[in-house]
Amino acid sequence: MFRRREAVPFSFVAESDSFRSNVTPPPRERPSASQLMGRALIGLTIVAGLAGSLLFGVPALESGETPGRTQHSEASERR
């Protein structure tokens, strides 16, 4: 319920809770159209890279063997 305040050896730390600044920060600057397009292009590039890695990676990870396809070494055929 009630918080008990501990004694603090430094007065500025104890008074920091009651300090309020009267300085307001400046408003945030809006990004320009070229900055927005650049961010969108970077995002699309990242998404396309992930989609491409899935497109090429998933078939490579499949371990099911088809009965008609067997792998033969060329070295074993020439003996």
The first five atom37 places (N, CA, C, CB, O) and aatype in JSON, in Angstrom:
{
  "aatype": [12, 13, 1, 1, 1, 6, 0, 19, 14, 13, 15, 13, 19, 0, 6, 15, 3, 15, 13, 1, 15, 2, 19, 16, 14, 14, 14, 1, 6, 1, 14, 15, 0, 15, 5, 10, 12, 7, 1, 0, 10, 9, 7, 10, 16, 9, 19, 0, 7, 10, 0, 7, 15, 10, 10, 13, 7, 19, 14, 0, 10, 6, 15, 7, 6, 16, 14, 7, 1, 16, 5, 8, 15, 6, 0, 15, 6, 1, 1],
  "atom_mask": [
    [1, 1, 1, 1, 1],
    [1, 1, 1, 1, 1],
    [1, 1, 1, 1, 1],
    [1, 1, 1, 1, 1],
    [1, 1, 1, 1, 1],
    [1, 1, 1, 1, 1],
    [1, 1, 1, 1, 1],
    [1, 1, 1, 1, 1],
    [1, 1, 1, 1, 1],
    [1, 1, 1, 1, 1],
    [1, 1, 1, 1, 1],
    [1, 1, 1, 1, 1],
    [1, 1, 1, 1, 1],
    [1, 1, 1, 1, 1],
    [1, 1, 1, 1, 1],
    [1, 1, 1, 1, 1],
    [1, 1, 1, 1, 1],
    [1, 1, 1, 1, 1],
    [1, 1, 1, 1, 1],
    [1, 1, 1, 1, 1],
    [1, 1, 1, 1, 1],
    [1, 1, 1, 1, 1],
    [1, 1, 1, 1, 1],
    [1, 1, 1, 1, 1],
    [1, 1, 1, 1, 1],
    [1, 1, 1, 1, 1],
    [1, 1, 1, 1, 1],
    [1, 1, 1, 1, 1],
    [1, 1, 1, 1, 1],
    [1, 1, 1, 1, 1],
    [1, 1, 1, 1, 1],
    [1, 1, 1, 1, 1],
    [1, 1, 1, 1, 1],
    [1, 1, 1, 1, 1],
    [1, 1, 1, 1, 1],
    [1, 1, 1, 1, 1],
    [1, 1, 1, 1, 1],
    [1, 1, 1, 0, 1],
    [1, 1, 1, 1, 1],
    [1, 1, 1, 1, 1],
    [1, 1, 1, 1, 1],
    [1, 1, 1, 1, 1],
    [1, 1, 1, 0, 1],
    [1, 1, 1, 1, 1],
    [1, 1, 1, 1, 1],
    [1, 1, 1, 1, 1],
    [1, 1, 1, 1, 1],
    [1, 1, 1, 1, 1],
    [1, 1, 1, 0, 1],
    [1, 1, 1, 1, 1],
    [1, 1, 1, 1, 1],
    [1, 1, 1, 0, 1],
    [1, 1, 1, 1, 1],
    [1, 1, 1, 1, 1],
    [1, 1, 1, 1, 1],
    [1, 1, 1, 1, 1],
    [1, 1, 1, 0, 1],
    [1, 1, 1, 1, 1],
    [1, 1, 1, 1, 1],
    [1, 1, 1, 1, 1],
    [1, 1, 1, 1, 1],
    [1, 1, 1, 1, 1],
    [1, 1, 1, 1, 1],
    [1, 1, 1, 0, 1],
    [1, 1, 1, 1, 1],
    [1, 1, 1, 1, 1],
    [1, 1, 1, 1, 1],
    [1, 1, 1, 0, 1],
    [1, 1, 1, 1, 1],
    [1, 1, 1, 1, 1],
    [1, 1, 1, 1, 1],
    [1, 1, 1, 1, 1],
    [1, 1, 1, 1, 1],
    [1, 1, 1, 1, 1],
    [1, 1, 1, 1, 1],
    [1, 1, 1, 1, 1],
    [1, 1, 1, 1, 1],
    [1, 1, 1, 1, 1],
    [1, 1, 1, 1, 1]
  ],
  "atom_positions": [
    [[0.81, -1.18, 0.0], [0.0, 0.0, 0.0], [0.86, 1.26, 0.0], [-0.92, -0.01, 1.18], [0.91, 1.99, -0.98]],
    [[1.52, 1.48, 1.12], [2.37, 2.67, 1.21], [3.81, 2.25, 1.0], [2.2, 3.38, 2.58], [4.3, 1.3, 1.62]],
    [[4.49, 2.95, 0.13], [5.9, 2.66, -0.1], [6.73, 3.42, 0.91], [6.31, 3.03, -1.53], [6.57, 4.62, 1.11]],
    [[7.62, 2.7, 1.53], [8.5, 3.33, 2.49], [9.73, 3.82, 1.77], [8.87, 2.35, 3.63], [10.39, 3.04, 1.08]],
    [[10.06, 5.08, 1.92], [11.22, 5.67, 1.25], [12.47, 5.39, 2.08], [11.02, 7.19, 1.05], [12.51, 5.67, 3.27]],
    [[13.47, 4.85, 1.43], [14.74, 4.6, 2.09], [15.57, 5.87, 2.08], [15.5, 3.43, 1.41], [15.42, 6.7, 1.18]],
    [[16.42, 6.03, 3.04], [17.32, 7.17, 3.07], [18.37, 7.0, 1.99], [17.97, 7.33, 4.48], [18.99, 5.94, 1.88]],
    [[18.58, 8.03, 1.21], [19.54, 7.98, 0.11], [20.67, 8.94, 0.45], [18.87, 8.36, -1.25], [20.42, 10.08, 0.83]],
    [[21.91, 8.49, 0.32], [23.01, 9.36, 0.69], [23.19, 10.56, -0.25], [24.28, 8.57, 0.73], [23.8, 11.55, 0.14]],
    [[22.67, 10.46, -1.47], [22.82, 11.57, -2.41], [21.49, 12.29, -2.54], [23.32, 11.07, -3.78], [20.48, 11.67, -2.88]],
    [[21.49, 13.56, -2.29], [20.22, 14.3, -2.27], [19.61, 14.42, -3.66], [20.44, 15.69, -1.69], [18.39, 14.41, -3.8]],
    [[20.44, 14.51, -4.71], [19.87, 14.67, -6.05], [19.13, 13.41, -6.49], [20.97, 15.0, -7.05], [18.2, 13.5, -7.29]],
    [[19.53, 12.23, -6.0], [18.83, 11.0, -6.34], [17.48, 10.98, -5.63], [19.67, 9.77, -5.95], [16.48, 10.54, -6.21]],
    [[17.43, 11.44, -4.4], [16.18, 11.45, -3.65], [15.2, 12.46, -4.23], [16.44, 11.76, -2.17], [13.99, 12.22, -4.19]],
    [[15.69, 13.57, -4.76], [14.8, 14.59, -5.29], [14.46, 14.4, -6.75], [15.42, 15.94, -5.1], [13.68, 15.18, -7.31]],
    [[15.01, 13.41, -7.39], [14.78, 13.23, -8.82], [13.35, 12.83, -9.14], [15.73, 12.2, -9.36], [12.88, 13.08, -10.25]],
    [[12.65, 12.21, -8.18], [11.27, 11.81, -8.44], [10.35, 13.02, -8.56], [10.77, 10.9, -7.33], [9.38, 12.98, -9.31]],
    [[10.64, 14.08, -7.85], [9.75, 15.24, -7.86], [10.13, 16.26, -8.93], [9.76, 15.9, -6.51], [9.41, 17.25, -9.1]],
    [[11.22, 16.04, -9.64], [11.67, 17.02, -10.63], [10.87, 16.88, -11.92], [13.17, 16.85, -10.92], [10.72, 15.78, -12.45]],
    [[10.35, 17.97, -12.42], [9.64, 18.01, -13.69], [10.29, 19.06, -14.57], [8.12, 18.29, -13.49], [10.53, 20.18, -14.12]],
    [[10.55, 18.72, -15.78], [11.17, 19.66, -16.7], [10.11, 20.53, -17.34], [12.0, 18.92, -17.76], [9.02, 20.04, -17.67]],
    [[10.41, 21.79, -17.53], [9.48, 22.67, -18.21], [9.87, 22.87, -19.67], [9.41, 24.02, -17.5], [9.3, 23.72, -20.36]],
    [[10.83, 22.09, -20.15], [11.27, 22.18, -21.53], [10.6, 21.06, -22.32], [12.83, 22.09, -21.63], [10.74, 19.89, -21.98]],
    [[9.88, 21.43, -23.36], [9.24, 20.42, -24.2], [10.16, 20.09, -25.36], [7.86, 20.91, -24.71], [10.77, 20.98, -25.95]],
    [[10.27, 18.82, -25.7], [11.12, 18.44, -26.83], [10.52, 18.94, -28.14], [11.32, 16.91, -26.87], [9.31, 19.12, -28.24]],
    [[11.35, 19.16, -29.14], [10.82, 19.61, -30.43], [9.98, 18.51, -31.07], [11.96, 20.04, -31.37], [10.21, 17.33, -30.81]],
    [[9.03, 18.88, -31.91], [8.22, 17.84, -32.57], [9.07, 17.01, -33.53], [7.04, 18.48, -33.33], [10.04, 17.5, -34.11]],
    [[8.69, 15.75, -33.67], [9.45, 14.86, -34.55], [9.25, 15.28, -35.99], [9.01, 13.39, -34.35], [8.16, 15.67, -36.41]],
    [[10.34, 15.19, -36.74], [10.3, 15.55, -38.15], [9.71, 14.4, -38.95], [11.71, 15.92, -38.67], [10.09, 13.24, -38.77]],
    [[8.77, 14.71, -39.83], [8.15, 13.68, -40.65], [9.12, 13.23, -41.73], [6.83, 14.19, -41.27], [9.81, 14.05, -42.32]],
    [[9.16, 11.92, -42.01], [10.06, 11.45, -43.06], [9.57, 11.91, -44.43], [10.18, 9.91, -43.02], [8.37, 12.02, -44.67]],
    [[10.51, 12.16, -45.32], [10.16, 12.61, -46.66], [9.67, 11.43, -47.49], [11.37, 13.31, -47.33], [9.75, 10.27, -47.07]],
    [[9.17, 11.74, -48.68], [8.66, 10.69, -49.56], [9.77, 9.74, -49.98], [7.99, 11.31, -50.81], [9.55, 8.53, -50.07]],
    [[10.97, 10.27, -50.24], [12.07, 9.4, -50.65], [12.5, 8.49, -49.5], [13.26, 10.23, -51.13], [12.89, 7.34, -49.74]],
    [[12.45, 8.98, -48.27], [12.79, 8.13, -47.12], [11.75, 7.02, -46.96], [12.87, 8.98, -45.82], [12.11, 5.88, -46.67]],
    [[10.48, 7.34, -47.14], [9.44, 6.32, -47.04], [9.59, 5.27, -48.14], [8.04, 6.97, -47.13], [9.42, 4.07, -47.9]],
    [[9.91, 5.72, -49.35], [10.1, 4.77, -50.45], [11.33, 3.89, -50.2], [10.24, 5.51, -51.78], [11.32, 2.7, -50.52]],
    [[12.38, 4.48, -49.65], [13.57, 3.69, -49.33], [13.3, 2.64, -48.28], [0.0, 0.0, 0.0], [13.76, 1.5, -48.4]],
    [[12.56, 3.01, -47.26], [12.21, 2.03, -46.21], [11.33, 0.92, -46.78], [11.48, 2.73, -45.04], [11.51, -0.25, -46.44]],
    [[10.39, 1.29, -47.65], [9.52, 0.28, -48.26], [10.34, -0.65, -49.15], [8.4, 0.96, -49.08], [10.1, -1.86, -49.16]],
    [[11.29, -0.11, -49.89], [12.12, -0.93, -50.77], [13.0, -1.89, -49.96], [13.0, -0.04, -51.65], [13.17, -3.05, -50.35]],
    [[13.53, -1.42, -48.87], [14.34, -2.3, -48.0], [13.46, -3.41, -47.42], [15.01, -1.49, -46.86], [13.87, -4.57, -47.38]],
    [[12.26, -3.05, -46.98], [11.35, -4.06, -46.44], [10.97, -5.1, -47.48], [0.0, 0.0, 0.0], [10.93, -6.29, -47.19]],
    [[10.67, -4.64, -48.71], [10.32, -5.58, -49.78], [11.5, -6.47, -50.14], [9.85, -4.82, -51.02], [11.31, -7.65, -50.44]],
    [[12.71, -5.94, -50.11], [13.89, -6.75, -50.4], [14.08, -7.85, -49.35], [15.13, -5.86, -50.46], [14.41, -8.98, -49.69]],
    [[13.86, -7.5, -48.11], [14.0, -8.5, -47.04], [12.94, -9.58, -47.17], [13.9, -7.83, -45.65], [13.23, -10.76, -47.02]],
    [[11.7, -9.18, -47.44], [10.61, -10.15, -47.59], [10.85, -11.04, -48.8], [9.25, -9.44, -47.72], [10.62, -12.25, -48.74]],
    [[11.32, -10.46, -49.9], [11.6, -11.25, -51.09], [12.75, -12.24, -50.84], [11.95, -10.33, -52.28], [12.72, -13.36, -51.34]],
    [[13.75, -11.82, -50.08], [14.85, -12.73, -49.74], [14.38, -13.9, -48.9], [0.0, 0.0, 0.0], [14.79, -15.04, -49.12]],
    [[13.52, -13.63, -47.93], [12.99, -14.72, -47.1], [12.11, -15.66, -47.93], [12.19, -14.16, -45.92], [12.19, -16.88, -47.77]],
    [[11.29, -15.09, -48.8], [10.43, -15.93, -49.64], [11.28, -16.77, -50.59], [9.43, -15.06, -50.45], [10.98, -17.95, -50.81]],
    [[12.33, -16.19, -51.15], [13.21, -16.94, -52.04], [13.94, -18.05, -51.33], [0.0, 0.0, 0.0], [14.12, -19.14, -51.87]],
    [[14.38, -17.78, -50.11], [15.07, -18.83, -49.37], [14.13, -19.98, -49.04], [15.68, -18.26, -48.07], [14.54, -21.14, -49.04]],
    [[12.87, -19.67, -48.76], [11.9, -20.74, -48.54], [11.62, -21.5, -49.83], [10.59, -20.18, -47.98], [11.5, -22.72, -49.83]],
    [[11.52, -20.77, -50.94], [11.22, -21.39, -52.22], [12.3, -22.38, -52.62], [11.07, -20.32, -53.29], [11.99, -23.46, -53.12]],
    [[13.56, -22.03, -52.41], [14.65, -22.93, -52.77], [15.05, -23.87, -51.64], [15.85, -22.12, -53.2], [15.61, -24.94, -51.9]],
    [[14.78, -23.51, -50.41], [15.23, -24.32, -49.28], [14.34, -25.48, -48.94], [0.0, 0.0, 0.0], [14.82, -26.54, -48.56]],
    [[13.03, -25.3, -49.08], [12.1, -26.37, -48.69], [12.28, -27.61, -49.56], [10.67, -25.88, -48.78], [12.33, -28.71, -49.01]],
    [[12.37, -27.5, -50.88], [12.59, -28.74, -51.65], [13.93, -29.41, -51.33], [12.52, -28.44, -53.14], [14.04, -30.63, -51.4]],
    [[14.94, -28.63, -50.98], [16.23, -29.21, -50.66], [16.2, -29.96, -49.33], [17.3, -28.13, -50.62], [16.99, -30.88, -49.12]],
    [[15.3, -29.58, -48.44], [15.23, -30.23, -47.14], [14.36, -31.48, -47.16], [14.69, -29.27, -46.11], [14.4, -32.27, -46.22]],
    [[13.6, -31.69, -48.21], [12.76, -32.88, -48.28], [13.65, -34.11, -48.4], [11.77, -32.81, -49.47], [14.55, -34.16, -49.24]],
    [[13.39, -35.1, -47.55], [14.25, -36.28, -47.55], [13.57, -37.49, -48.15], [14.7, -36.6, -46.13], [14.14, -38.58, -48.17]],
    [[12.36, -37.33, -48.64], [11.65, -38.47, -49.23], [12.28, -38.89, -50.54], [0.0, 0.0, 0.0], [12.53, -38.05, -51.41]],
    [[12.55, -40.19, -50.7], [13.15, -40.69, -51.93], [12.05, -41.2, -52.84], [14.2, -41.8, -51.64], [11.16, -41.92, -52.39]],
    [[12.11, -40.85, -54.09], [11.15, -41.37, -55.05], [11.69, -42.68, -55.59], [10.89, -40.35, -56.21], [12.9, -42.82, -55.76]],
    [[10.83, -43.66, -55.86], [11.32, -44.97, -56.28], [12.04, -44.95, -57.62], [10.17, -45.94, -56.35], [12.94, -45.77, -57.82]],
    [[11.71, -44.07, -58.53], [12.34, -44.06, -59.84], [13.67, -43.34, -59.87], [0.0, 0.0, 0.0], [14.42, -43.5, -60.83]],
    [[13.98, -42.58, -58.88], [15.21, -41.79, -58.88], [16.19, -42.32, -57.85], [14.9, -40.31, -58.61], [15.93, -42.26, -56.65]],
    [[17.28, -42.83, -58.3], [18.35, -43.24, -57.4], [19.62, -42.53, -57.83], [18.55, -44.79, -57.4], [19.8, -42.24, -59.02]],
    [[20.46, -42.25, -56.91], [21.7, -41.55, -57.22], [22.82, -42.56, -57.44], [22.08, -40.56, -56.1], [23.03, -43.47, -56.64]],
    [[23.52, -42.37, -58.55], [24.65, -43.22, -58.86], [25.87, -42.35, -59.03], [24.39, -44.08, -60.12], [25.79, -41.24, -59.55]],
    [[26.97, -42.84, -58.61], [28.22, -42.13, -58.78], [28.78, -42.46, -60.16], [29.22, -42.5, -57.67], [28.72, -43.61, -60.59]],
    [[29.33, -41.48, -60.83], [29.96, -41.72, -62.13], [31.2, -42.58, -61.99], [30.31, -40.4, -62.81], [31.55, -43.3, -62.92]],
    [[31.87, -42.51, -60.87], [33.08, -43.31, -60.66], [32.75, -44.78, -60.58], [33.8, -42.87, -59.4], [33.53, -45.6, -61.05]],
    [[31.61, -45.14, -60.01], [31.26, -46.55, -59.89], [30.81, -47.13, -61.22], [30.17, -46.72, -58.84], [30.88, -48.35, -61.4]],
    [[30.34, -46.32, -62.16], [29.89, -46.81, -63.46], [31.07, -47.16, -64.37], [29.0, -45.78, -64.14], [30.91, -48.02, -65.23]],
    [[32.22, -46.54, -64.23], [33.33, -46.73, -65.15], [34.29, -47.83, -64.71], [34.09, -45.44, -65.29], [35.35, -47.97, -65.32]],
    [[33.97, -48.61, -63.72], [34.87, -49.65, -63.25], [34.87, -50.84, -64.13], [34.53, -50.06, -61.88], [35.59, -51.81, -63.86]]
  ]
}
